[in-house]
Amino acid sequence: MISQEKSVPFRKNRKVTKLSQRMGIAGASCVLDVMINDRSALVRDSAAFIVLLERIWKARDVDAGLVWSEIDERIRLADELRASGIRPYKGGRFRSTKLP
């Protein structure tokens, strides 16, 4: 798994703040699209959300490859547990923050 880096607070940045606001709007739009069952709008708004998220990563010098690797590792772990017949559950023996 990817090692956790020591968390260092970011300095405030107007560009990142604006991107974050736009990403929040895109995320809220995704929720609304699900609620009204609009598949094409969900695809469009989800793409906008991911693009904005990647722009924030770039502005904060976060390697997108590391994030996508972490997501792949979480999916791999979940698939491995599922294949073994282990159902992870909150408070259980195999509870992990690395599960999707």
mmCIF file of C-alpha atoms in Angstrom:
data_model
loop_
_atom_site.group_PDB
_atom_site.id
_atom_site.type_symbol
_atom_site.label_atom_id
_atom_site.label_comp_id
_atom_site.label_asym_id
_atom_site.label_seq_id
_atom_site.Cartn_x
_atom_site.Cartn_y
_atom_site.Cartn_z
ATOM 1 C CA MET A 1 0.000 0.000 0.000
ATOM 2 C CA ILE A 2 1.026 3.595 -0.437
ATOM 3 C CA SER A 3 2.660 4.997 2.658
ATOM 4 C CA GLN A 4 0.997 7.898 4.381
ATOM 5 C CA GLU A 5 2.954 11.130 4.126
ATOM 6 C CA LYS A 6 3.114 13.428 7.096
ATOM 7 C CA SER A 7 0.265 15.885 6.787
ATOM 8 C CA VAL A 8 1.449 19.428 6.253
ATOM 9 C CA PRO A 9 -1.128 22.218 6.202
ATOM 10 C CA PHE A 10 -1.501 24.029 2.904
ATOM 11 C CA ARG A 11 -1.286 27.762 2.584
ATOM 12 C CA LYS A 12 -4.500 29.462 1.528
ATOM 13 C CA ASN A 13 -4.682 29.979 -2.190
ATOM 14 C CA ARG A 14 -7.434 31.858 -4.002
ATOM 15 C CA LYS A 15 -7.190 29.627 -7.085
ATOM 16 C CA VAL A 16 -7.583 26.434 -5.053
ATOM 17 C CA THR A 17 -10.442 27.963 -3.077
ATOM 18 C CA LYS A 18 -12.314 28.764 -6.304
ATOM 19 C CA LEU A 19 -11.611 25.292 -7.698
ATOM 20 C CA SER A 20 -12.870 23.764 -4.453
ATOM 21 C CA GLN A 21 -16.093 25.749 -4.642
ATOM 22 C CA ARG A 22 -16.634 24.636 -8.241
ATOM 23 C CA MET A 23 -15.877 21.031 -7.269
ATOM 24 C CA GLY A 24 -18.457 21.240 -4.474
ATOM 25 C CA ILE A 25 -21.061 22.459 -6.937
ATOM 26 C CA ALA A 26 -20.166 19.634 -9.343
ATOM 27 C CA GLY A 27 -20.459 17.109 -6.489
ATOM 28 C CA ALA A 28 -23.852 18.477 -5.478
ATOM 29 C CA SER A 29 -24.936 18.285 -9.118
ATOM 30 C CA CYS A 30 -23.948 14.593 -9.159
ATOM 31 C CA VAL A 31 -26.135 13.943 -6.123
ATOM 32 C CA LEU A 32 -29.066 15.716 -7.767
ATOM 33 C CA ASP A 33 -28.520 13.775 -10.989
ATOM 34 C CA VAL A 34 -28.750 10.514 -9.054
ATOM 35 C CA MET A 35 -31.884 11.675 -7.253
ATOM 36 C CA ILE A 36 -33.689 12.593 -10.479
ATOM 37 C CA ASN A 37 -32.258 9.539 -12.298
ATOM 38 C CA ASP A 38 -30.583 11.536 -15.097
ATOM 39 C CA ARG A 39 -27.832 9.240 -16.359
ATOM 40 C CA SER A 40 -26.349 11.532 -19.023
ATOM 41 C CA ALA A 41 -26.165 14.472 -16.611
ATOM 42 C CA LEU A 42 -24.520 12.225 -14.014
ATOM 43 C CA VAL A 43 -21.821 11.233 -16.511
ATOM 44 C CA ARG A 44 -21.249 14.864 -17.492
ATOM 45 C CA ASP A 45 -21.170 16.188 -13.908
ATOM 46 C CA SER A 46 -18.994 13.307 -12.701
ATOM 47 C CA ALA A 47 -16.459 14.088 -15.412
ATOM 48 C CA ALA A 48 -16.476 17.748 -14.359
ATOM 49 C CA PHE A 49 -15.943 16.702 -10.722
ATOM 50 C CA ILE A 50 -12.960 14.503 -11.574
ATOM 51 C CA VAL A 51 -11.380 17.166 -13.799
ATOM 52 C CA LEU A 52 -11.698 19.751 -11.026
ATOM 53 C CA LEU A 53 -10.301 17.305 -8.475
ATOM 54 C CA GLU A 54 -7.275 16.631 -10.683
ATOM 55 C CA ARG A 55 -6.733 20.386 -11.104
ATOM 56 C CA ILE A 56 -6.742 20.784 -7.318
ATOM 57 C CA TRP A 57 -4.219 17.947 -6.989
ATOM 58 C CA LYS A 58 -2.006 19.667 -9.552
ATOM 59 C CA ALA A 59 -2.294 23.028 -7.772
ATOM 60 C CA ARG A 60 -1.320 21.340 -4.483
ATOM 61 C CA ASP A 61 1.516 19.289 -6.033
ATOM 62 C CA VAL A 62 -0.209 15.969 -5.379
ATOM 63 C CA ASP A 63 0.757 13.288 -7.881
ATOM 64 C CA ALA A 64 -2.461 12.041 -9.487
ATOM 65 C CA GLY A 65 -0.765 8.710 -10.175
ATOM 66 C CA LEU A 66 -0.374 8.123 -6.443
ATOM 67 C CA VAL A 67 -4.063 8.798 -5.846
ATOM 68 C CA TRP A 68 -5.163 6.467 -8.655
ATOM 69 C CA SER A 69 -2.726 3.811 -7.338
ATOM 70 C CA GLU A 70 -4.301 4.113 -3.885
ATOM 71 C CA ILE A 71 -7.758 3.647 -5.384
ATOM 72 C CA ASP A 72 -6.560 0.590 -7.331
ATOM 73 C CA GLU A 73 -5.050 -0.866 -4.150
ATOM 74 C CA ARG A 74 -8.295 -0.386 -2.232
ATOM 75 C CA ILE A 75 -10.251 -2.106 -4.980
ATOM 76 C CA ARG A 76 -7.709 -4.953 -5.107
ATOM 77 C CA LEU A 77 -7.955 -5.457 -1.337
ATOM 78 C CA ALA A 78 -11.750 -5.442 -1.426
ATOM 79 C CA ASP A 79 -11.771 -7.959 -4.286
ATOM 80 C CA GLU A 80 -9.275 -10.169 -2.453
ATOM 81 C CA LEU A 81 -11.367 -10.155 0.723
ATOM 82 C CA ARG A 82 -14.553 -10.809 -1.236
ATOM 83 C CA ALA A 83 -12.912 -13.714 -3.101
ATOM 84 C CA SER A 84 -11.874 -15.186 0.255
ATOM 85 C CA GLY A 85 -15.461 -14.998 1.463
ATOM 86 C CA ILE A 86 -14.624 -12.292 3.986
ATOM 87 C CA ARG A 87 -17.217 -9.549 4.262
ATOM 88 C CA PRO A 88 -15.665 -6.488 5.834
ATOM 89 C CA TYR A 89 -17.982 -4.692 8.198
ATOM 90 C CA LYS A 90 -17.786 -1.857 10.652
ATOM 91 C CA GLY A 91 -16.608 -2.995 14.047
ATOM 92 C CA GLY A 92 -15.688 -6.397 12.684
ATOM 93 C CA ARG A 93 -12.494 -8.337 12.501
ATOM 94 C CA PHE A 94 -11.501 -7.107 9.043
ATOM 95 C CA ARG A 95 -12.493 -3.465 9.303
ATOM 96 C CA SER A 96 -10.152 -1.376 7.199
ATOM 97 C CA THR A 97 -9.971 2.190 5.983
ATOM 98 C CA LYS A 98 -8.591 0.802 2.731
ATOM 99 C CA LEU A 99 -11.910 -0.585 1.558
ATOM 100 C CA PRO A 100 -13.966 1.282 -1.013
#
